[in-house]
XYZ file of C-alpha atoms in Angstrom:
676
model
C 18.732 -28.580 -7.873
C 20.571 -30.925 -5.384
C 20.154 -31.022 -1.450
C 24.103 -30.672 -1.102
C 23.347 -27.077 -2.112
C 20.870 -26.171 0.742
C 24.319 -27.374 3.183
C 26.782 -24.757 2.890
C 29.946 -24.775 4.638
C 30.266 -28.190 6.787
C 33.732 -27.186 8.447
C 34.302 -24.140 10.079
C 35.660 -20.577 8.997
C 38.315 -18.968 10.746
C 37.971 -15.585 11.307
C 40.469 -11.836 11.413
C 38.077 -9.018 12.352
C 38.412 -5.819 12.217
C 42.341 -5.445 12.015
C 42.734 -1.467 12.330
C 44.323 1.579 12.927
C 43.754 4.077 14.578
C 43.807 6.358 11.507
C 40.922 4.587 10.055
C 38.670 4.008 13.689
C 39.145 7.004 16.022
C 38.362 4.927 18.905
C 39.527 1.931 17.993
C 36.257 -0.452 16.995
C 33.394 -0.546 14.812
C 31.018 -0.945 17.355
C 27.643 0.370 16.704
C 24.907 0.367 20.026
C 21.760 -1.151 19.096
C 19.056 1.381 19.264
C 15.387 0.830 19.602
C 13.719 -0.141 15.939
C 12.043 3.769 16.164
C 14.719 5.181 15.852
C 15.355 3.945 12.334
C 14.096 6.086 9.562
C 12.577 2.624 6.444
C 13.837 4.253 3.165
C 12.605 1.079 1.209
C 9.340 2.756 1.203
C 8.511 6.073 -0.634
C 8.545 8.203 2.497
C 10.590 7.389 5.781
C 9.256 6.446 8.693
C 9.419 4.679 11.632
C 10.050 1.258 11.695
C 7.153 1.054 15.098
C 4.881 2.910 13.503
C 4.674 1.443 9.147
C 1.448 -0.377 9.056
C 3.242 -3.022 7.068
C 5.453 -6.213 7.813
C 9.273 -4.482 7.497
C 12.699 -5.642 9.424
C 16.048 -4.168 10.280
C 19.183 -6.098 10.016
C 21.720 -3.740 11.763
C 24.986 -3.205 11.343
C 25.775 -4.712 15.232
C 23.403 -7.631 14.107
C 24.520 -8.260 11.072
C 28.534 -8.776 12.816
C 26.359 -11.287 15.732
C 25.139 -13.034 12.919
C 28.566 -13.482 11.227
C 26.453 -12.762 7.705
C 29.227 -13.482 5.302
C 25.812 -13.521 2.445
C 21.932 -13.481 2.152
C 21.377 -16.470 4.233
C 23.417 -16.384 6.835
C 21.667 -12.231 6.671
C 18.408 -13.005 6.863
C 18.804 -15.779 8.594
C 16.468 -14.845 11.414
C 13.734 -13.185 9.310
C 10.383 -13.702 9.728
C 8.938 -15.992 7.113
C 11.935 -15.205 4.450
C 13.782 -18.129 3.939
C 16.565 -18.894 1.306
C 17.884 -21.536 -0.197
C 22.027 -21.109 -1.435
C 22.678 -21.603 -4.963
C 20.329 -22.344 -7.581
C 19.207 -21.824 -11.862
C 22.145 -18.448 -10.813
C 25.380 -20.763 -9.689
C 26.931 -21.547 -6.529
C 27.203 -17.944 -5.508
C 22.885 -16.817 -5.685
C 20.159 -18.103 -3.819
C 16.821 -18.247 -3.745
C 14.074 -16.260 -1.466
C 11.193 -17.146 -0.567
C 8.150 -15.011 0.781
C 5.383 -15.969 1.831
C 6.077 -19.505 1.050
C 6.630 -18.041 -2.777
C 10.532 -20.256 -3.488
C 10.660 -17.617 -7.094
C 13.760 -16.393 -8.580
C 11.952 -13.195 -10.036
C 9.391 -12.892 -7.552
C 11.575 -9.755 -4.430
C 12.363 -7.284 -6.045
C 16.254 -7.396 -5.058
C 18.115 -2.834 -4.177
C 21.110 -1.938 -3.363
C 21.099 1.026 -2.303
C 17.746 1.709 -3.421
C 18.788 0.842 -7.444
C 17.352 -2.509 -8.954
C 20.654 -5.247 -8.804
C 19.113 -7.106 -12.058
C 18.175 -3.502 -13.626
C 14.571 -4.465 -15.745
C 15.662 -8.381 -15.226
C 15.973 -10.814 -12.849
C 17.529 -9.639 -9.593
C 21.168 -10.497 -9.506
C 21.980 -12.879 -6.849
C 25.360 -14.147 -7.248
C 27.494 -10.492 -7.077
C 25.931 -9.481 -3.539
C 27.927 -9.555 -0.440
C 27.890 -7.258 2.703
C 31.408 -5.709 2.449
C 30.405 -1.700 3.963
C 26.928 -3.104 4.625
C 25.511 -0.479 6.865
C 21.841 -2.456 6.791
C 19.432 -4.859 5.238
C 15.333 -3.897 5.309
C 12.854 -5.856 4.051
C 10.014 -5.720 3.138
C 7.424 -8.974 3.019
C 4.767 -8.009 0.181
C 5.165 -6.190 -2.403
C 5.602 -2.421 -2.825
C 3.323 -1.505 -5.472
C 4.182 2.945 -5.199
C 7.668 3.797 -6.114
C 9.471 -0.027 -7.773
C 6.093 -0.244 -9.549
C 5.885 -3.210 -11.642
C 9.148 -4.639 -10.408
C 8.162 -5.622 -7.343
C 5.864 -8.670 -6.664
C 6.339 -10.805 -3.127
C 9.074 -8.837 -1.236
C 12.326 -6.373 -1.512
C 15.396 -6.285 -0.037
C 17.261 -3.232 0.095
C 20.932 -3.523 1.156
C 22.467 -0.410 2.297
C 25.805 1.017 2.174
C 27.437 2.792 4.649
C 27.098 6.761 3.787
C 29.890 7.663 1.473
C 33.849 9.147 4.548
C 31.314 7.804 7.270
C 34.067 7.080 10.069
C 36.022 3.922 11.484
C 37.134 0.616 8.953
C 36.793 -2.769 9.041
C 39.599 -5.841 7.735
C 38.647 -9.361 7.454
C 40.724 -12.560 6.615
C 39.318 -16.401 6.750
C 39.699 -19.127 6.133
C 37.526 -22.505 5.730
C 37.563 -26.237 4.513
C 37.042 -27.029 1.280
C 39.632 -24.459 0.508
C 36.988 -21.469 1.210
C 39.131 -18.461 1.817
C 38.587 -14.857 1.422
C 39.970 -11.031 2.689
C 37.920 -7.485 2.873
C 38.704 -4.532 3.239
C 36.579 -1.207 4.456
C 38.014 2.364 5.129
C 37.204 5.983 5.009
C 39.386 8.034 2.105
C 38.092 11.488 3.456
C 35.318 12.087 6.639
C 35.711 15.685 6.836
C 35.247 18.793 5.115
C 33.349 18.431 2.279
C 34.420 15.662 -0.141
C 33.504 13.074 1.551
C 34.781 9.442 0.062
C 35.275 5.399 0.737
C 36.249 2.692 -1.075
C 35.965 -1.536 -0.440
C 36.885 -4.230 -1.429
C 36.481 -7.826 -0.580
C 37.597 -11.103 -2.307
C 36.261 -14.453 -1.501
C 36.815 -17.798 -3.425
C 33.744 -21.036 -2.526
C 35.231 -24.527 -2.251
C 32.518 -27.656 -2.148
C 32.036 -31.500 -0.869
C 31.725 -31.426 -5.536
C 35.099 -31.212 -6.306
C 34.356 -29.306 -9.766
C 31.550 -27.021 -8.332
C 32.648 -23.522 -6.712
C 33.004 -19.619 -7.443
C 35.354 -17.071 -6.426
C 34.497 -12.683 -6.869
C 36.121 -10.114 -6.962
C 34.775 -5.969 -5.713
C 34.758 -3.011 -5.826
C 32.960 0.049 -5.112
C 33.893 3.681 -4.744
C 31.359 5.631 -2.492
C 32.009 9.330 -3.441
C 29.574 13.028 -2.222
C 30.638 16.248 -2.053
C 28.237 19.114 -0.107
C 26.709 22.013 -2.510
C 25.094 24.817 -0.792
C 21.519 23.341 -0.611
C 21.986 20.083 -0.483
C 24.483 16.904 -1.468
C 25.776 15.626 -4.972
C 26.484 11.437 -4.849
C 28.669 8.829 -7.030
C 28.965 5.010 -6.817
C 31.037 3.669 -8.645
C 30.866 -0.378 -9.015
C 32.820 -3.312 -10.611
C 32.537 -6.719 -10.562
C 34.353 -9.782 -11.300
C 32.107 -13.956 -10.762
C 33.766 -16.389 -11.799
C 30.992 -20.049 -10.812
C 32.067 -23.904 -11.982
C 28.033 -25.048 -11.305
C 27.022 -27.682 -9.302
C 24.133 -29.176 -11.573
C 20.604 -31.131 -11.109
C 19.619 -34.616 -9.703
C 18.614 -37.259 -11.861
C 14.959 -37.721 -11.400
C 13.256 -40.230 -14.259
C 9.437 -39.634 -15.098
C 7.327 -41.203 -11.821
C 10.098 -41.991 -10.301
C 9.757 -41.069 -6.638
C 13.749 -41.975 -4.782
C 16.392 -40.750 -5.973
C 19.405 -43.899 -7.246
C 22.174 -45.333 -6.043
C 23.881 -45.614 -9.381
C 23.856 -41.028 -9.176
C 26.288 -39.886 -5.991
C 24.515 -36.940 -3.572
C 27.990 -34.509 -5.676
C 27.343 -36.020 -9.042
C 27.930 -33.170 -11.803
C 26.567 -33.912 -14.845
C 27.838 -30.858 -16.721
C 30.257 -30.503 -19.805
C 34.055 -30.534 -18.084
C 34.514 -26.909 -19.116
C 31.039 -25.280 -17.326
C 30.808 -21.731 -15.939
C 28.593 -19.022 -15.736
C 31.184 -15.641 -16.198
C 29.873 -12.987 -15.414
C 31.821 -8.955 -15.202
C 29.903 -5.622 -13.535
C 30.104 -2.130 -13.978
C 27.916 0.390 -12.662
C 28.258 4.287 -12.580
C 25.006 5.164 -9.880
C 24.828 9.462 -9.994
C 22.075 10.839 -7.459
C 20.906 14.746 -5.919
C 19.717 15.468 -2.982
C 18.648 19.016 -2.850
C 17.338 20.481 0.353
C 13.470 22.674 -0.875
C 11.972 25.263 1.984
C 9.502 23.488 1.683
C 10.525 20.292 0.991
C 13.767 17.649 -0.710
C 14.255 16.666 -3.553
C 15.579 13.550 -4.701
C 17.528 11.697 -7.900
C 19.666 9.152 -9.383
C 20.298 7.334 -12.140
C 22.059 4.534 -12.778
C 23.609 2.095 -15.982
C 25.237 -1.136 -15.422
C 26.778 -2.919 -17.845
C 27.049 -6.196 -17.326
C 28.356 -9.287 -19.757
C 28.082 -13.044 -19.081
C 29.259 -16.129 -20.359
C 27.331 -19.452 -19.726
C 28.745 -22.951 -20.530
C 26.323 -25.674 -19.214
C 24.576 -28.604 -20.194
C 21.535 -30.886 -18.390
C 21.253 -35.104 -18.744
C 18.504 -36.144 -18.957
C 15.863 -37.797 -17.163
C 15.864 -41.305 -18.658
C 19.828 -40.899 -18.938
C 19.426 -44.345 -16.687
C 19.070 -46.087 -19.390
C 20.140 -44.664 -22.099
C 23.843 -46.968 -23.215
C 26.829 -45.428 -23.718
C 27.792 -42.960 -25.748
C 24.510 -42.245 -27.328
C 24.186 -38.629 -26.825
C 21.323 -38.199 -22.900
C 22.206 -34.450 -21.767
C 22.285 -31.338 -23.914
C 24.626 -28.165 -23.402
C 25.506 -24.506 -24.572
C 27.805 -22.662 -24.587
C 26.310 -18.882 -23.990
C 27.555 -14.481 -23.964
C 25.307 -12.400 -22.706
C 25.346 -8.714 -22.677
C 22.518 -6.293 -20.859
C 22.634 -2.808 -20.525
C 20.432 -1.332 -17.998
C 19.233 2.355 -17.046
C 17.239 3.096 -13.986
C 15.730 6.559 -12.859
C 14.214 8.019 -10.311
C 13.406 11.320 -9.316
C 10.759 12.266 -5.974
C 9.964 15.519 -4.185
C 9.056 14.417 -0.717
C 7.039 17.902 1.458
C 4.565 18.453 4.062
C 2.125 20.451 3.257
C 1.044 19.746 7.063
C 2.271 18.831 10.194
C 0.632 15.475 10.143
C 0.405 15.358 6.812
C 3.920 14.002 4.215
C 3.289 13.874 0.599
C 5.167 11.595 -2.355
C 5.616 12.053 -5.810
C 7.837 10.888 -8.573
C 8.772 9.834 -11.665
C 10.862 6.213 -12.236
C 12.295 4.999 -15.630
C 13.391 0.993 -16.097
C 15.740 0.332 -19.049
C 16.947 -2.892 -20.013
C 18.363 -3.823 -23.132
C 19.928 -8.237 -23.165
C 21.287 -9.827 -25.927
C 22.320 -13.467 -26.189
C 23.496 -16.166 -28.612
C 23.951 -19.932 -27.980
C 25.657 -22.699 -28.904
C 23.476 -25.439 -28.335
C 25.558 -29.563 -28.249
C 24.957 -32.875 -27.591
C 27.046 -34.773 -25.554
C 27.553 -37.959 -22.858
C 27.943 -38.274 -20.241
C 27.827 -41.175 -17.132
C 25.039 -40.908 -14.369
C 27.590 -40.036 -11.784
C 29.311 -37.492 -13.548
C 32.285 -39.814 -14.315
C 34.632 -38.576 -17.983
C 32.110 -34.846 -18.664
C 33.129 -34.213 -21.859
C 34.388 -30.586 -23.341
C 31.498 -28.513 -24.572
C 34.449 -27.682 -27.884
C 35.098 -32.089 -28.192
C 29.969 -32.410 -28.651
C 29.458 -30.709 -32.309
C 27.168 -27.868 -32.644
C 23.329 -28.859 -33.605
C 21.940 -25.368 -33.306
C 22.474 -21.614 -32.367
C 20.191 -19.525 -31.800
C 20.178 -16.285 -30.067
C 17.467 -14.024 -28.056
C 17.400 -9.787 -28.032
C 14.374 -8.097 -25.539
C 14.163 -5.181 -24.557
C 12.124 -3.565 -22.167
C 10.803 -0.183 -20.236
C 8.690 0.503 -17.605
C 7.975 3.651 -16.793
C 6.480 5.025 -13.762
C 4.147 8.402 -12.283
C 3.884 7.363 -8.729
C 2.228 9.560 -4.949
C 1.550 8.161 -1.860
C 0.822 10.292 1.125
C 1.425 9.555 4.906
C -1.577 11.440 7.039
C -1.335 11.384 11.256
C -4.951 12.464 10.633
C -5.225 11.088 14.898
C -2.439 10.816 17.515
C -2.306 7.552 17.601
C -4.044 6.551 13.918
C -1.915 6.408 11.078
C -3.494 6.528 6.852
C -0.840 5.465 4.223
C -1.742 5.540 1.105
C -0.516 5.638 -2.353
C -0.563 5.058 -6.218
C 1.419 4.839 -8.566
C 0.353 5.338 -12.992
C 2.431 2.217 -14.969
C 3.573 2.020 -18.554
C 5.298 -1.273 -19.735
C 6.187 -1.847 -23.213
C 7.952 -5.447 -24.376
C 9.953 -6.013 -27.385
C 11.621 -10.029 -27.888
C 12.628 -11.362 -31.319
C 14.258 -14.600 -31.512
C 15.445 -16.920 -33.998
C 16.847 -19.837 -34.715
C 19.936 -21.618 -36.934
C 20.901 -25.092 -37.222
C 23.552 -27.122 -38.854
C 21.627 -29.577 -40.434
C 21.050 -28.160 -44.037
C 17.463 -30.250 -43.957
C 16.823 -27.572 -40.706
C 15.209 -24.306 -41.860
C 16.520 -21.494 -39.180
C 13.688 -19.578 -37.493
C 12.752 -16.247 -36.346
C 10.624 -14.443 -35.041
C 9.746 -12.015 -32.587
C 6.515 -10.664 -29.814
C 5.337 -6.873 -28.146
C 3.524 -6.425 -24.810
C 2.564 -3.395 -24.034
C 1.332 -3.112 -20.612
C -0.863 0.247 -18.493
C -2.410 -0.433 -15.120
C -2.581 1.177 -12.426
C -0.861 -0.670 -8.857
C -1.124 0.429 -5.289
C -1.222 0.062 -1.520
C -3.712 1.492 0.914
C -3.034 0.924 4.291
C -3.644 1.889 7.763
C -2.058 1.531 12.194
C -3.341 2.413 15.070
C -1.417 3.142 17.922
C -3.178 1.269 20.881
C -1.383 1.432 23.949
C 2.403 2.937 24.811
C 4.066 3.934 27.968
C 7.154 5.850 26.648
C 9.210 3.689 24.983
C 6.505 0.636 25.324
C 3.687 0.626 22.500
C 1.556 -1.455 20.689
C 0.272 -1.199 17.396
C -2.398 -2.698 15.250
C -1.945 -2.354 11.322
C -3.268 -3.631 8.360
C -3.018 -3.233 4.505
C -3.571 -4.045 1.129
C -1.812 -4.455 -2.125
C -2.772 -4.121 -5.850
C 0.442 -4.898 -8.298
C 1.611 -6.757 -11.262
C 4.773 -7.682 -13.269
C 5.808 -8.457 -16.121
C 6.783 -12.220 -16.341
C 10.881 -13.536 -16.048
C 12.783 -13.003 -18.953
C 15.138 -15.820 -18.258
C 17.850 -15.321 -22.388
C 16.616 -19.494 -21.796
C 19.639 -21.012 -25.042
C 16.487 -22.673 -27.320
C 14.137 -21.474 -29.181
C 11.692 -19.060 -27.704
C 9.715 -16.279 -29.521
C 6.980 -15.774 -27.446
C 6.773 -13.670 -23.890
C 5.099 -15.265 -21.243
C 1.624 -13.545 -19.832
C 2.831 -10.596 -16.379
C 2.259 -11.514 -13.402
C -0.942 -10.504 -10.998
C -1.324 -10.406 -7.424
C -3.856 -9.125 -4.332
C -2.598 -9.115 -1.158
C -4.024 -8.590 1.753
C -1.744 -8.706 5.815
C -3.145 -8.370 9.043
C -0.954 -8.667 11.866
C 0.362 -5.690 15.367
C 3.722 -5.700 16.346
C 5.816 -3.143 18.821
C 8.352 -2.589 22.083
C 8.101 -3.715 25.704
C 11.063 -3.854 28.446
C 11.733 -0.810 27.918
C 12.285 -0.743 24.179
C 14.333 -3.801 24.761
C 11.808 -6.421 23.504
C 10.573 -6.134 20.253
C 7.797 -8.330 18.676
C 5.703 -8.612 15.503
C 2.405 -11.600 15.023
C 1.088 -10.629 11.095
C -1.228 -12.864 9.371
C -1.516 -12.278 5.320
C -3.254 -14.202 2.051
C -2.084 -13.292 -1.715
C -3.459 -14.292 -4.490
C -1.513 -14.790 -7.261
C -2.426 -15.618 -11.353
C 0.513 -16.767 -13.790
C 2.883 -17.089 -11.920
C 6.346 -17.405 -13.566
C 8.060 -21.743 -12.513
C 11.167 -23.549 -14.231
C 10.268 -26.240 -16.866
C 11.764 -28.246 -19.352
C 12.052 -27.115 -23.425
C 13.299 -29.593 -25.189
C 15.838 -31.359 -22.933
C 17.400 -26.947 -21.443
C 15.997 -24.264 -19.349
C 13.181 -22.643 -19.815
C 10.170 -20.583 -18.310
C 6.009 -20.877 -18.077
C 3.055 -19.214 -16.413
C 1.941 -21.450 -14.036
C -1.871 -20.906 -13.334
C -3.524 -19.473 -10.221
C -1.886 -19.567 -6.980
C -2.878 -18.475 -2.988
C -0.534 -17.548 0.015
C -2.175 -18.124 3.200
C -0.309 -17.786 6.436
C 0.843 -16.984 9.509
C 4.712 -15.148 10.386
C 5.972 -14.423 14.134
C 9.290 -12.787 15.901
C 10.834 -10.859 18.163
C 14.435 -9.262 19.492
C 14.512 -9.397 23.491
C 17.848 -7.486 24.351
C 17.968 -9.515 27.619
C 21.275 -7.739 28.824
C 23.805 -4.884 26.904
C 25.650 -8.150 26.352
C 23.492 -10.854 25.520
C 20.851 -10.934 22.448
C 18.142 -13.994 21.793
C 16.039 -13.415 18.039
C 14.022 -15.661 17.401
C 11.308 -16.239 14.345
C 8.398 -18.951 13.584
C 6.129 -19.181 10.077
C 3.248 -21.174 9.099
C 3.116 -20.878 5.007
C 0.280 -22.367 3.124
C 1.468 -22.145 -0.883
C -0.961 -23.961 -2.553
C -2.550 -23.571 -6.454
C -5.746 -23.302 -7.398
C -5.368 -23.629 -11.315
C -2.372 -25.361 -12.565
C -2.481 -27.804 -15.632
C 1.093 -29.648 -15.155
C 2.174 -31.452 -18.809
C 3.442 -34.871 -17.111
C 4.372 -38.176 -19.308
C 0.613 -39.522 -17.971
C -1.091 -36.789 -19.576
C -3.110 -33.602 -18.867
C -2.998 -33.191 -15.090
C -5.010 -30.166 -13.074
C -3.019 -30.228 -8.938
C -5.021 -27.586 -8.178
C -4.509 -27.915 -3.838
C -1.215 -29.821 -3.906
C 1.257 -27.148 -2.097
C 3.474 -25.379 -4.485
C 6.950 -27.369 -4.728
C 10.134 -26.798 -2.113
C 7.385 -24.670 -0.408
C 7.705 -26.002 3.266
C 4.425 -25.024 6.196
C 6.778 -24.645 9.029
C 10.024 -22.291 8.816
C 11.758 -21.359 12.820
C 14.519 -20.224 13.166
C 16.304 -19.334 17.189
C 18.951 -17.480 17.813
C 21.000 -17.044 21.281
C 23.473 -13.769 20.795
C 26.266 -13.218 23.757
C 28.767 -9.708 22.080
C 30.449 -7.578 24.754
C 31.714 -4.958 23.784
C 35.849 -7.380 24.314
C 36.556 -10.584 25.142
C 34.448 -13.697 25.189
C 31.761 -13.763 22.243
C 29.565 -16.123 20.804
C 26.326 -17.758 19.288
C 24.062 -20.943 19.100
C 21.433 -21.177 16.067
C 19.119 -23.383 15.114
C 16.933 -23.997 11.909
C 13.799 -25.938 11.325
C 12.661 -26.284 7.833
C 8.974 -28.711 7.559
C 8.758 -31.144 4.608
C 8.717 -30.493 0.565
C 7.175 -31.804 -2.072
C 10.008 -31.376 -5.363
C 7.114 -31.969 -7.877
C 2.861 -29.987 -8.317
C 1.699 -33.612 -8.398
C 3.410 -34.137 -4.832
C 4.809 -37.249 -5.000
C 8.495 -36.294 -4.265
C 9.810 -35.198 -1.013
C 11.813 -35.271 1.597
C 11.525 -35.069 5.023
C 12.059 -32.096 7.612
C 15.460 -31.450 8.989
C 17.264 -28.722 11.841
C 20.013 -27.002 11.161
C 22.923 -25.574 14.088
C 25.030 -22.717 13.604
C 27.830 -21.323 16.400
C 30.521 -19.037 16.499
C 32.989 -18.885 19.537
C 35.453 -15.484 19.558
C 37.673 -13.303 21.207
C 37.652 -9.105 20.676
C 40.892 -7.472 22.045
C 40.460 -4.009 21.915
C 41.127 -3.099 17.860
C 40.874 -6.638 16.307
C 38.353 -10.529 16.984
C 39.548 -14.122 16.525
C 36.620 -15.992 15.364
C 35.781 -19.332 14.750
C 32.793 -20.144 13.113
C 30.328 -23.615 11.838
C 28.053 -23.251 9.885
C 25.439 -26.488 8.934
C 27.740 -28.092 11.819
C 25.252 -31.506 11.277
């Protein structure tokens, strides 16, 4: 994907934050105070735990941190999380993103949750749908979560958690920026008192880019309600989204060439003139929390329907030598419908003061059906005068139907068997089923139609074991040493490629080891962590070319190892400094790639777009009133773009800054992203 996708909006955004009346905020502010991390309960694990003692790497980005970062997407929100790098764009369109965990930048290697429900369901994380309006905090687990989320979690978890229904206060935002970008949002409590509590969130965002044919706009509304019962709480969420994207296109790089051609501008767009990636989605989520005499019983049921309409095109690697009007690109017009159901019910209880247990059952169902009309067309490598998709004759119509069912029965224990020791262990029994039917109907009479299918059934356990030891304690300050082992697997991604793909890839597997130390100092004002990890993976899914159209394949055996460091220092009530550094060594242990020169063994080579070094540091001045500001620097090391490590890009820095003034009820803020 083009380098410029990494560089978002080069000019400033002017934001008016918090335009609200006293009816929406009793004290006229929406300023949650920073709390010691040890008081934050992590909900991305089966058992809520204190962050300072849980024996694994978990980061919380709180509401006030999101405000200090001016976060509007995952890239800006997770900018200071050690070991995580978010590249904007990707195959899911300019509104999407491709997170990197442990040096692995794979579109489906992590689990994306919103309020504990998988977004994208049984298929792939739906990153373009994510917005941060009304978000209370974001929890990030580095590494898999193989117990509660079983076969859908692989190398990391991002859990976006909205404010609870009826949470007091509210805010509204309006912004305008470069390339016609603008947004508006509102988040408010409809009812905060009594047994019935309600909140509503609504927002509209439009983004433009230096490529005039690349843009996106998203409309999103969400209702949250809860009803107090005699024994707990009943929850209801209704969510609706409409997203329209005009996608960019990959840069042309002929086989054997290691540098971009001057004939292809950086912003060249080789898609058909009517290219789009549209998504309409509606979700209904029901939940019930019951307080029992001896524990708590929680149940969640979610149903999501998604419709996508995609028109895209991909120019061939030999396009620079193809004469005018001879087809040099392939495109498709695809309709895709998905229905996802998620169910989880679990009991949490403490048979002893030093022992917490959780046991539960989860079910994830997904059904997707696509139909793709494929066509060939000619477009200049510079992207000038692209044809419309309906001006090219259809060569074939491909259909795909995939049904997935993930069953999980899990249990986890948290045992503080001694005053300074914390032992975690969990196991999930997984039973996964997948049925796929593919067909292809060429328009040429001489070519026969094709129909085939595949089936997989995988039954195996996944689990983790972890141990933490508080080596030092002095009031709120402490040092905790921890280690853990996690073993997990997941069915391979299904991307609903437009070509004829009747086979199911092999499941991906991972065995991960982590050792680290974390703690607090300076009377709880300094939080720090250092961790080492080693993860071995097999059958990772990689993006590949299938007859000129995008496809996937298993990527052999890989290893990910490295060190991740982070610090968060609340210097004063108004000043805060955060920094993170990661060294990632992600490389192939066994991968035979098909190249124009034949089969090539890439063992020992680094994975594509995986830098060794990531560094971020930010300084924030955020008083309750008056002038505010921030400065953030981000370093990304040198990366390769191919498995043979012949095409690379040098290391680079990006800088963000903001300045603003907070009045009694509103803030005027000027932000600059990627200023260099």
